Every structure is written in structure tokens, then in C-alpha cells.
Coordinates of C-alpha atoms in Angstrom, one line a residue:
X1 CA 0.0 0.0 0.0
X2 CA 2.5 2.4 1.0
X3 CA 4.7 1.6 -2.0
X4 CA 2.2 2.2 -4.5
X5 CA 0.9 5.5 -2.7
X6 CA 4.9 6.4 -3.5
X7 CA 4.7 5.1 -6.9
X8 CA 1.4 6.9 -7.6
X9 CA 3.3 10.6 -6.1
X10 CA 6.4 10.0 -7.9
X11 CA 4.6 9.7 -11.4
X12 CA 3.6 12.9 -11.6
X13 CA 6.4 14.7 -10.2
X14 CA 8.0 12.8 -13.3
X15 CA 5.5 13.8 -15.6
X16 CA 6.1 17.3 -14.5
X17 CA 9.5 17.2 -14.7
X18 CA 9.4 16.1 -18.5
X19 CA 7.1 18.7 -19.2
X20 CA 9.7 21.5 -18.5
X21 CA 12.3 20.4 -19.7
X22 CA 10.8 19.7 -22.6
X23 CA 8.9 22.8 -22.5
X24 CA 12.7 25.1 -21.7
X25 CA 14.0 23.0 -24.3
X26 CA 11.7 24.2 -27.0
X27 CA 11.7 27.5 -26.3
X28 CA 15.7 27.8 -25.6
X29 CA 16.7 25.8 -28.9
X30 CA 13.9 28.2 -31.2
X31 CA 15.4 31.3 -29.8
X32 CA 18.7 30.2 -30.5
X33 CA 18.4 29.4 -33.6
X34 CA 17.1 32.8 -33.8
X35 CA 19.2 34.6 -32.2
X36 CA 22.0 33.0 -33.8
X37 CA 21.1 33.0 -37.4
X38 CA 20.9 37.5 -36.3
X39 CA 24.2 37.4 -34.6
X40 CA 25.7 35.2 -38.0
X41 CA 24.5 37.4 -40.0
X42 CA 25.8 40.6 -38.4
X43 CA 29.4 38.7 -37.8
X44 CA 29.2 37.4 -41.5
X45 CA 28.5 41.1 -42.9
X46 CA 31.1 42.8 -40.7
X47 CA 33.9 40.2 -42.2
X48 CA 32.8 40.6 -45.8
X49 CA 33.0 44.7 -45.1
X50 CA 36.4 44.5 -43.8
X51 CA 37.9 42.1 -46.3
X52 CA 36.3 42.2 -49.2
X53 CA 34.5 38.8 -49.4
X54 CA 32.1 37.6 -52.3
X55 CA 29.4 34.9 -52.1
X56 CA 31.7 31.7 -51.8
X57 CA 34.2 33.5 -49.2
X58 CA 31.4 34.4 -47.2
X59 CA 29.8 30.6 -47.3
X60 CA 33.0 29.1 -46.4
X61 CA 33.4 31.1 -43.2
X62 CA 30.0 30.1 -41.6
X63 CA 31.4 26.8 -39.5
X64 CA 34.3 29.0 -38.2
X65 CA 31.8 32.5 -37.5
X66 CA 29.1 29.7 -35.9
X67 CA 30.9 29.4 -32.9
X68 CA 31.1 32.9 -32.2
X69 CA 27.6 33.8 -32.4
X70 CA 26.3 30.6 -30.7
X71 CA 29.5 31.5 -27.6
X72 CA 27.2 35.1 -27.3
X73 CA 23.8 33.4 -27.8
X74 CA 24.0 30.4 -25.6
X75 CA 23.5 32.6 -22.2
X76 CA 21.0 35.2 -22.9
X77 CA 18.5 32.2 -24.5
X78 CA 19.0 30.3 -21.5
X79 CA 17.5 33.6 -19.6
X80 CA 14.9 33.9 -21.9
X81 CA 13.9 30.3 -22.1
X82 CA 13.9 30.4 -17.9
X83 CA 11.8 33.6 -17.6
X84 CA 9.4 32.4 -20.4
X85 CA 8.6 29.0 -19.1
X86 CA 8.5 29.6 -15.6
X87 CA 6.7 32.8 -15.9
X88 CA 4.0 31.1 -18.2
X89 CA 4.2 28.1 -15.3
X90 CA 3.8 30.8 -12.7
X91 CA 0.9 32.6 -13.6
X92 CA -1.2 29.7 -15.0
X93 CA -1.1 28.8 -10.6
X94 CA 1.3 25.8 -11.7
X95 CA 3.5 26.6 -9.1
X96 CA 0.7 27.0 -6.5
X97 CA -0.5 23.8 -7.2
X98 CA 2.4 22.2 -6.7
X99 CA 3.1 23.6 -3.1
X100 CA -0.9 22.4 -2.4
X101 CA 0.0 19.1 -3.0
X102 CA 2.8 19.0 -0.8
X103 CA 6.0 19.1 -3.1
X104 CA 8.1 22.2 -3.6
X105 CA 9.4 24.4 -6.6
X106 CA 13.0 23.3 -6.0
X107 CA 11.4 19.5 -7.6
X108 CA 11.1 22.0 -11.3
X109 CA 13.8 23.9 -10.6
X110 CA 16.9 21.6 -10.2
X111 CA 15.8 19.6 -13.5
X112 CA 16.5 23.0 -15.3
X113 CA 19.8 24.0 -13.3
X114 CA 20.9 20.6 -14.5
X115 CA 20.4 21.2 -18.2
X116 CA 21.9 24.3 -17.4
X117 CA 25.3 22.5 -16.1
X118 CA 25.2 20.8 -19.4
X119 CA 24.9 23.6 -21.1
X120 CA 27.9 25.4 -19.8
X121 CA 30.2 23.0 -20.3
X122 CA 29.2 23.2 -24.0
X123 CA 29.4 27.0 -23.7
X124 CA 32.7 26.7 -21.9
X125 CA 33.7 24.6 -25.2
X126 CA 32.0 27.4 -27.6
X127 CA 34.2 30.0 -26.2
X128 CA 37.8 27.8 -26.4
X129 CA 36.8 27.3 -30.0
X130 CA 35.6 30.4 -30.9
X131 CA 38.7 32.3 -30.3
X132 CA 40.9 29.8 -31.1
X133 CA 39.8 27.2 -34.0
X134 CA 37.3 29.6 -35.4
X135 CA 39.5 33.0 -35.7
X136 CA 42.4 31.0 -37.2
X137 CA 39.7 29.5 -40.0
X138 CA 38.5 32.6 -40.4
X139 CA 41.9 33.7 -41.2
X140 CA 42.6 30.4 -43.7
X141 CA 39.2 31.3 -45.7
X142 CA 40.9 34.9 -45.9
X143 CA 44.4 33.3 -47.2
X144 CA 42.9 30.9 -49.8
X145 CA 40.9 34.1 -51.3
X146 CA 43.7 36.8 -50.6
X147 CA 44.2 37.0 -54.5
X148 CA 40.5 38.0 -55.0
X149 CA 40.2 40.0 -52.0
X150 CA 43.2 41.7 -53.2
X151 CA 41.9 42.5 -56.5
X152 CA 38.8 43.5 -55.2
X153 CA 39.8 46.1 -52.9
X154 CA 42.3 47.6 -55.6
X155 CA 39.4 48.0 -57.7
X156 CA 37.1 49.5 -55.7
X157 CA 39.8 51.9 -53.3
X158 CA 43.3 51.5 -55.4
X159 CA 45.2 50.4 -52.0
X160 CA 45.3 47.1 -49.8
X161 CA 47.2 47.1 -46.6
X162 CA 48.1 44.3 -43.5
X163 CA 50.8 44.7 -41.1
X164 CA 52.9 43.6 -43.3
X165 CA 52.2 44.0 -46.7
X166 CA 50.9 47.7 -48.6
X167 CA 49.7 47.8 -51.9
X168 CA 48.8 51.5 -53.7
X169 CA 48.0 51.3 -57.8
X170 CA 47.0 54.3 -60.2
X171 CA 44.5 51.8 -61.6
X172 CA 43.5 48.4 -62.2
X173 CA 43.0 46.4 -66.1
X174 CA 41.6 42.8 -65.7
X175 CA 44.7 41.4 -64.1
X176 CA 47.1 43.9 -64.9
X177 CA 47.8 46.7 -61.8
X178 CA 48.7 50.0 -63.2
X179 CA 51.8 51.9 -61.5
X180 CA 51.7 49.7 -58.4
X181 CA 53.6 50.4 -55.4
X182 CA 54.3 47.4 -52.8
X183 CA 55.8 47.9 -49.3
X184 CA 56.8 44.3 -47.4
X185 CA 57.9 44.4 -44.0
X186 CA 59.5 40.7 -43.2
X187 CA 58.8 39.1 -40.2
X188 CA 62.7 38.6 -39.2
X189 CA 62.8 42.7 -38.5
X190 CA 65.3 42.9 -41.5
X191 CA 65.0 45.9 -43.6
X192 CA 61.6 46.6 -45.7
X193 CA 61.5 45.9 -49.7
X194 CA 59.5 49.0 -51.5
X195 CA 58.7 47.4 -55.1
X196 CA 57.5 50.4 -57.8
X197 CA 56.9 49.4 -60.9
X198 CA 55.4 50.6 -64.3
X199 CA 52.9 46.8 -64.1
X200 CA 52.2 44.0 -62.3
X201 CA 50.5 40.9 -62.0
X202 CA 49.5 38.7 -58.7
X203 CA 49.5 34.7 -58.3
X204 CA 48.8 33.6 -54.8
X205 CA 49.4 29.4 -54.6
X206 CA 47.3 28.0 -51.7
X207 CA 49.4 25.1 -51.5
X208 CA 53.0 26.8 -51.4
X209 CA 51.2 29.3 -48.5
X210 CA 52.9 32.3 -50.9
X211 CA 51.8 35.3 -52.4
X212 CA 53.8 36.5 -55.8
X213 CA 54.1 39.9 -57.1
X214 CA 55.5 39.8 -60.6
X215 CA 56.5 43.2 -61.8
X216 CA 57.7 44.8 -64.8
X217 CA 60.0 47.7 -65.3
X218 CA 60.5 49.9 -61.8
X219 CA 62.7 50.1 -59.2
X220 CA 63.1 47.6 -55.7
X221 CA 64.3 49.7 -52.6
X222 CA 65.6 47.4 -49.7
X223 CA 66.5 49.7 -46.8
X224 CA 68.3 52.3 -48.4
X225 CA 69.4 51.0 -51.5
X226 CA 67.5 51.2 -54.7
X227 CA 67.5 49.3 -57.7
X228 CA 66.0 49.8 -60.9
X229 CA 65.1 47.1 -63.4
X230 CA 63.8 46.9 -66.8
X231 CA 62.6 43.9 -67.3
X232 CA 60.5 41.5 -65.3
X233 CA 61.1 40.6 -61.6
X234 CA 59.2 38.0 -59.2
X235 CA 59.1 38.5 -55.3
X236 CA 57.2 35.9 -53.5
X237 CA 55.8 37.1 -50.1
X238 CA 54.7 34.0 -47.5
X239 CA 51.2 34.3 -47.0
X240 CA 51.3 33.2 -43.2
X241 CA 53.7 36.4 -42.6
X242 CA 50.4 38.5 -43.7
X243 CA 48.0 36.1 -41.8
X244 CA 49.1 34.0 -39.1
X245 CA 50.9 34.8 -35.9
X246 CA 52.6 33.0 -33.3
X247 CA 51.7 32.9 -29.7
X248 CA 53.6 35.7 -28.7
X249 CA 51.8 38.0 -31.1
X250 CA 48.7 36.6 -30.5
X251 CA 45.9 38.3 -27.8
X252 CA 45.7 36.3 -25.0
X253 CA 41.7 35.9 -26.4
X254 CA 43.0 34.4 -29.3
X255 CA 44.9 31.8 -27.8
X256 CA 43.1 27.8 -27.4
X257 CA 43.1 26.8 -23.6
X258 CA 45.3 24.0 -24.7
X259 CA 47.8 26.2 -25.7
X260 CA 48.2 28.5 -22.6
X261 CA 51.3 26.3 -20.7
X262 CA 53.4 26.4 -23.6
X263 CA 52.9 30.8 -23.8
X264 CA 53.2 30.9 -20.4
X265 CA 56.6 29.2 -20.5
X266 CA 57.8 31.5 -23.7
X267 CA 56.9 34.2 -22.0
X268 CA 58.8 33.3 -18.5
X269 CA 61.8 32.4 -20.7
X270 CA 61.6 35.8 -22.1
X271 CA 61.4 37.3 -18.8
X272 CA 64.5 35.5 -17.2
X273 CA 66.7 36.0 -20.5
X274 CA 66.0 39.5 -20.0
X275 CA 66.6 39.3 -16.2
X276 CA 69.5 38.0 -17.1
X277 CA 70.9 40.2 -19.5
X278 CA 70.3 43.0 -16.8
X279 CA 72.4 41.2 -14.3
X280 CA 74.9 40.4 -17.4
X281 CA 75.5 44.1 -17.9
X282 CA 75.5 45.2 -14.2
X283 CA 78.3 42.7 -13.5
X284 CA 80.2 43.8 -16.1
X285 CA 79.6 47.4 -15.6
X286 CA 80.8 46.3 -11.7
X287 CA 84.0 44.8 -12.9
X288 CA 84.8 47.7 -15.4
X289 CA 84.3 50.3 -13.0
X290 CA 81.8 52.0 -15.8
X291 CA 79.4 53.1 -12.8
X292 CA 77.0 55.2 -15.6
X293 CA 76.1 51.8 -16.6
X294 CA 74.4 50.4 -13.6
X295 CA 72.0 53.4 -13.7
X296 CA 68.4 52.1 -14.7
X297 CA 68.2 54.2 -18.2
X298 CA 70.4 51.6 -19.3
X299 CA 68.0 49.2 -18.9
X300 CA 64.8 50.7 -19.8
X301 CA 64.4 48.6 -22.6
X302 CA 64.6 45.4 -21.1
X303 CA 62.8 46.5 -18.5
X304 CA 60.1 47.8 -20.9
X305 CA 60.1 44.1 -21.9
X306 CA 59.4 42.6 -19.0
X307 CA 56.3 44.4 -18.2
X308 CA 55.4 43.9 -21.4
X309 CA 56.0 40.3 -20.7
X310 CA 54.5 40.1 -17.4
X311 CA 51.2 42.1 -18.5
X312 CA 50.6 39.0 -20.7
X313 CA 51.4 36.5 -18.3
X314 CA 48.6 38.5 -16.7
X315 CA 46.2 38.1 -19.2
X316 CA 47.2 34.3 -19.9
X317 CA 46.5 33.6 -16.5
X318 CA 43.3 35.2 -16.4
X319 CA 41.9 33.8 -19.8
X320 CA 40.7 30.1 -18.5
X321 CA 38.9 31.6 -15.4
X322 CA 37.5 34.1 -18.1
X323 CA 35.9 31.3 -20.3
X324 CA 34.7 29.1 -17.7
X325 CA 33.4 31.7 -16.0
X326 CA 31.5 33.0 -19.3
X327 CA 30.0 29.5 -19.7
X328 CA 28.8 28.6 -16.4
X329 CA 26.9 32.0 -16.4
X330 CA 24.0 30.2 -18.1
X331 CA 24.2 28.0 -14.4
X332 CA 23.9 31.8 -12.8
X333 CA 21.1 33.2 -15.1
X334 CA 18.7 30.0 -14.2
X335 CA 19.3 30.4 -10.6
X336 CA 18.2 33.8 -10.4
X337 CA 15.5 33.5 -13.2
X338 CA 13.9 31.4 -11.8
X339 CA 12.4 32.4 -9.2
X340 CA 11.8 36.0 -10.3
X341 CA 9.7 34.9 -12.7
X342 CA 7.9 32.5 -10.0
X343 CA 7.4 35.5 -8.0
X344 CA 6.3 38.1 -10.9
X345 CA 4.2 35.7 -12.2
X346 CA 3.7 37.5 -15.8
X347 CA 3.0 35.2 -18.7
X348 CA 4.4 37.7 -21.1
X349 CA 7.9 36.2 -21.8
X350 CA 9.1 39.6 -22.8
X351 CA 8.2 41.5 -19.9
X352 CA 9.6 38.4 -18.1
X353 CA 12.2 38.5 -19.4
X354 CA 13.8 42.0 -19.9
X355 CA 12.6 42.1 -15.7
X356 CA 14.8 39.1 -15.2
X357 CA 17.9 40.3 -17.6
X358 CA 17.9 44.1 -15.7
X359 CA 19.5 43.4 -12.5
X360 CA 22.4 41.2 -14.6
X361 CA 22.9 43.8 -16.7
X362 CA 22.9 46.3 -14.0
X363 CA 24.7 44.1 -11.6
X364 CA 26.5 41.0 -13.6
X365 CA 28.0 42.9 -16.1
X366 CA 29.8 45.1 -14.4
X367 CA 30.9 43.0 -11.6
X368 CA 31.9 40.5 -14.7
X369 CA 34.3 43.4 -16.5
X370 CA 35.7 45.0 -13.4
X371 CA 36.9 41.6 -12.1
X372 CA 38.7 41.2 -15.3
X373 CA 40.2 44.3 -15.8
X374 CA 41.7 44.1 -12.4
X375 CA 43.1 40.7 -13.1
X376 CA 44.2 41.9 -16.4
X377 CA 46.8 44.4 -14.4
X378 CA 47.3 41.8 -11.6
X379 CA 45.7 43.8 -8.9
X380 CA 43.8 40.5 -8.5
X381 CA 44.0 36.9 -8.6
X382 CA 42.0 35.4 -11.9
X383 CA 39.2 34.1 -9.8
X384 CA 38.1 37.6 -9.3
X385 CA 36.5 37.0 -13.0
X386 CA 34.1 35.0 -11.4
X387 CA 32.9 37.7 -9.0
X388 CA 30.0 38.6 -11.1
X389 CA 28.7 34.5 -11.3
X390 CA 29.0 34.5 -7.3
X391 CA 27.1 37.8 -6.6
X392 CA 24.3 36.4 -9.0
X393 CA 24.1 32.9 -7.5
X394 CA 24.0 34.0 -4.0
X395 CA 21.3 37.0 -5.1
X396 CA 19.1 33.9 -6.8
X397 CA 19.6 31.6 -4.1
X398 CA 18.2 34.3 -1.7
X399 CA 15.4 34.9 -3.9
X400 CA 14.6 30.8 -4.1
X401 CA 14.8 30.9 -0.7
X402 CA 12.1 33.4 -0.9
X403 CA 9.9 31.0 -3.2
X404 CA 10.5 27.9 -1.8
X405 CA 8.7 29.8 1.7
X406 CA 5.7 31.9 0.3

């Protein structure tokens, strides 16, 4: 008897339970799609804008831009999809029945912080990705096209410039660049090559990872000595110079997760080379009696280095707490969503939802950026970045609290 009266209690509560998840996960994966496909666009558009991409450029970035969008996306659904279904639950007396019959909202809730967990960790992955796989695909869709993209900027504002690489023509004919000037800065810090020339032509081969200029009648400037030549001339320029960069150059953002011990380590080895090179010359200053030596102006540079150095150890240390601390906000939104939309008890998921998303953008947000921009400087430790998902939990496990005793 009394295991059927448990039986017969339990079955509902599981019936219940299936209902909202299935009911959050409808609503969360429509707006997502939604609010993804807006967010691709927008990301797609800006790329084509700044680089010049056609159709095909454009279709073969959408697996690295996805990513992106979705990294954004993922917590402000989960928000919505909280405040719309518990609102709706909420105001149709749902909730009230429940507590009648005994059983309290934490038997919904938890069901939804769970899929939230899951969720995070799958954020957590969107946001490694992101700025890692996605931005270097990005950059490889950019490569294979650079000959187009090149062409196509010419056209339409007669220059194209990188870091690296500056291109200025008088006019463009089919293939054929009129009075071009090229500026190449190699990587190794020797000295720049300035190519002028009276026509050129550019081949970029995917394979080879190069870019070749082939120019006819000008002049080639390396440094300060100039060249001129009548006939035909071919300078290849590697393509990963204009694109890729190494982790040193890289933002700290743009670096995988995977990837952080092996930066950390270049940069420390940069930092006691340097130390070293200070104690190097302050010995030998010592020994020489050169006293002027062993002022610090002498070692402002190196000095200037370090910092440098040490600001991006900074940064690297502060990036993983940054990124799981972006993803398990969705954990952080449900907590507090929840039961504010319990207790508005508004069936309008808009109005629910903009109520719910004002104190996190009043209070998360700003907690969120000031904790990194002090662990940025290394006023703080990286878990400060987390300061925002604390302060929300705690605020929606007050306002459960609340819920869980009306």
C-alpha cells in the first residue's frame, strides 16, 4: 500500500518534470536558432566589409563564424527560455499547485539548473573554440581568397594594406595593376623591400602558402638601396607572414586553452633571458668600473620588456577563469531567473524576461568586467573574474529561498 501511494506521487512529479524540460528545451533551442542566425549574419557582414569577401568567401566562413555567435547566444537564451517558461508556469497557478500538493518548486527547478550545467560546459567549449579554432579558420578562408580579395579592394579603393604588406596602384585592367607600389615588411625585423613598378601581376598558390608579385619595369628599394630594373622581376611574399601569428603575437583571447602552458613558459623564458641580461651588464659594468652603466636608463628597454611580458602572463592567467566563467553564467542566469519569474508571475515572456535580464545587466556585467580588468593588471587573482557569477548565484539563491517559503 505504502509503496504504491509512492509510486502513484512519484509519477507525476515525473510527468512534471518532463514537461519542463521539454517545454525550456523548446523554447531555448527556437530562440537560439534565432538569435544566432541575427548574430551570424551581423558577424558574417562585418567580415565581408572589412575584407572584401564575395558569395563563396562568405559561405565558407559560416562553420568558423558559428561558434562565435552561438558562444554570445547560448547565455541570454537560456535567460529567456527560464523567464518564459516559468513565468508562463507561474501565472497559469502551476506553481501553487504544486506547493498544495505538498512538493516544492526546487522538484522543477533543479531539472532546469541541471540542463543548465550541461549547457555550460558546452558553452565553456563554444568560447575555447571560438577564439581559437574559429578565428584561425577565419583567417585560412581569408588566405585561400587573398588574391580575390586583393583584386577587389584595388578596384574598388586602389590600396590594400596588413601589417605587413601595402599595396597603392593608379589603376587596375583585368589582371594587370597599373603603376603599383608594394611595401613588405618581413617578419625577421630585416630591412623593408618598397617594389615600384610601371605593371604588375599577382599569383597567390594556396598550396605553397605564398603570395607573388611579378612586376615589370620599376625600381626595388631594400633599406636604403635602390635598384632599378627593366625587365621583369618576381618576389614571392609568404602568406602566413600577412595572416598568421605565433603565440607571442597573438591576444591572449585568441589563444586555445590547450595552448596557454606552452605561452606561459615562452613568455617566462623571455622574462629571465631578460633578467639575465640585466644582471649580465650590471656585472660587467661592476668589474669595469663604468658606474654610468648600472644606472636604470640603461636598462629601460629590457625593463620595458618585461612588463610587457609580465602584463601578458597576466592576461594568460586570467583567460581560463575568463571562459569558464563565461560559460557557467547560463548556471547563474537560471538560478536567479527562476524564481523572479515565480514570484512576478507575468506570462508575457518579454516582460519576463527583460525584468529578469535588468539586474544582470545592471549588476553581472559590471561585476563581470571590473573583475577582469583588475586581473588583467594583476591587482587581482583570476578568480576575481568570477565575482559577477557568485554575486548572481547568491542573489538567486536568496530569492529561491524566498519561493521555496511563500
Amino acid at each position: 500500500m505504502v509503496c504504491n501511494q509512492a509510486s502513484d506521487g512519484v509519477r507525476p512529479m515525473k510527468i512534471m518534470t518532463r514537461y519542463v524540460l521539454s517545454e525550456m528545451l523548446q523554447v531555448f533551442l527556437v530562440a537560439l536558432t534565432a538569435l544566432t542566425l541575427f548574430m551570424l549574419v551581423i558577424g558574417l557582414a562585418k567580415e565581408a566589409q572589412q575584407q572584401g569577401l564575395g558569395l563563396l568567401q562568405i559561405l565558407a566562413m559560416v562553420p568558423y563564424v558559428l561558434p562565435d555567435a552561438m558562444r554570445f547566444a547560448v547565455p541570454g537564451t537560456m535567460l529567456f527560455a527560464v523567464a518564459s517558461v516559468f513565468g508562463r508556469l507561474s501565472s497559469s497557478n502551476e506553481i501553487v499547485a504544486l506547493k498544495a500538493a505538498g512538493v516544492t518548486p526546487l522538484a522543477v527547478i533543479w531539472p532546469v539548473a541541471g540542463l543548465a550545467i550541461a549547457v555550460s560546459f558546452a558553452c565553456v567549449w563554444l568560447n575555447d573554440i571560438a577564439v581559437s579554432w574559429g578565428r584561425d579558420g577565419v583567417r585560412d578562408v581569408v588566405v585561400r581568397s587573398l588574391e580575390e580579395i586583393i583584386y577587389s579592394r584595388l578596384q574598388q579603393q586602389r590600396s590594400y594594406s596588413t601589417q605587413q604588406l601595402a599595396i597603392n596602384v593608379k589603376g587596375v585592367e583585368d589582371r594587370r595593376l597599373i603603376r603599383p607600389t608594394m611595401s613588405f615588411q618581413p617578419a625577421d625585423g630585416s630591412p623593408a623591400v618598397t617594389l615600384s613598378a610601371m605593371e604588375a601581376e599577382l599569383e597567390t598558390d594556396a598550396k605553397a602558402g605564398s603570395l607573388t608579385a611579378i612586376c615589370r619595369n620599376g625600381t626595388v628599394r631594400v633599406g636604403d638601396v635602390e635598384v632599378a630594373f627593366p625587365d621583369t622581376i618576381e618576389r614571392v611574399i609568404p602568406l602566413d607572414v600577412i595572416n598568421k601569428r605565433s603565440l607571442t603575437e597573438r591576444s591572449p583571447s585568441e589563444i586555445a586553452m590547450a595552448d596557454f602552458p606552452v605561452a606561459r613558459a615562452e613568455h617566462q623564458a623571455d622574462i629571465d633571458r631578460l633578467e639575465q641580461q640585466i644582471a649580465g651588464r650590471l656585472a660587467t659594468a661592476l668589474l669595469t668600473g663604468q658606474l654610468p652603466l648600472t644606472t636604470p636608463p640603461h636598462s629601460t628597454a629590457e625593463r620595458s620588456r618585461i612588463e610587457w611580458n609580465q602584463s601578458r602572463l597576466n592576461r594568460i592567467a586570467m583567460e581560463p577563469w575568463r571562459r569558464w566563467a563565461n560559460g557557467f553564467s547560463c548556471v547563474a542566469f537560471v538560478l536567479v531567473g527562476a524564481p523572479m519569474a515565480i514570484r512576478m508571475r507575468n506570462a508575457d515572456f518579454l516582460t519576463s524576461f527583460f525584468l529578469c535580464f535588468l539586474p544582470i545587466l545592471l549588476v553581472y556585467y559590471p561585476v563581470f568586467m571590473a573583475g577582469v580588468s583588475q586581473a588583467k593588471s594583476g591587482d587581482l587573482p583570476p578568480i576575481a573574474v568570477w565575482g559577477g557569477n557568485l554575486l548572481i548565484t547568491l542573489w538567486g539563491l536568496w530569492l529561491l529561498r524566498g519561493v521555496i517559503r511563500q
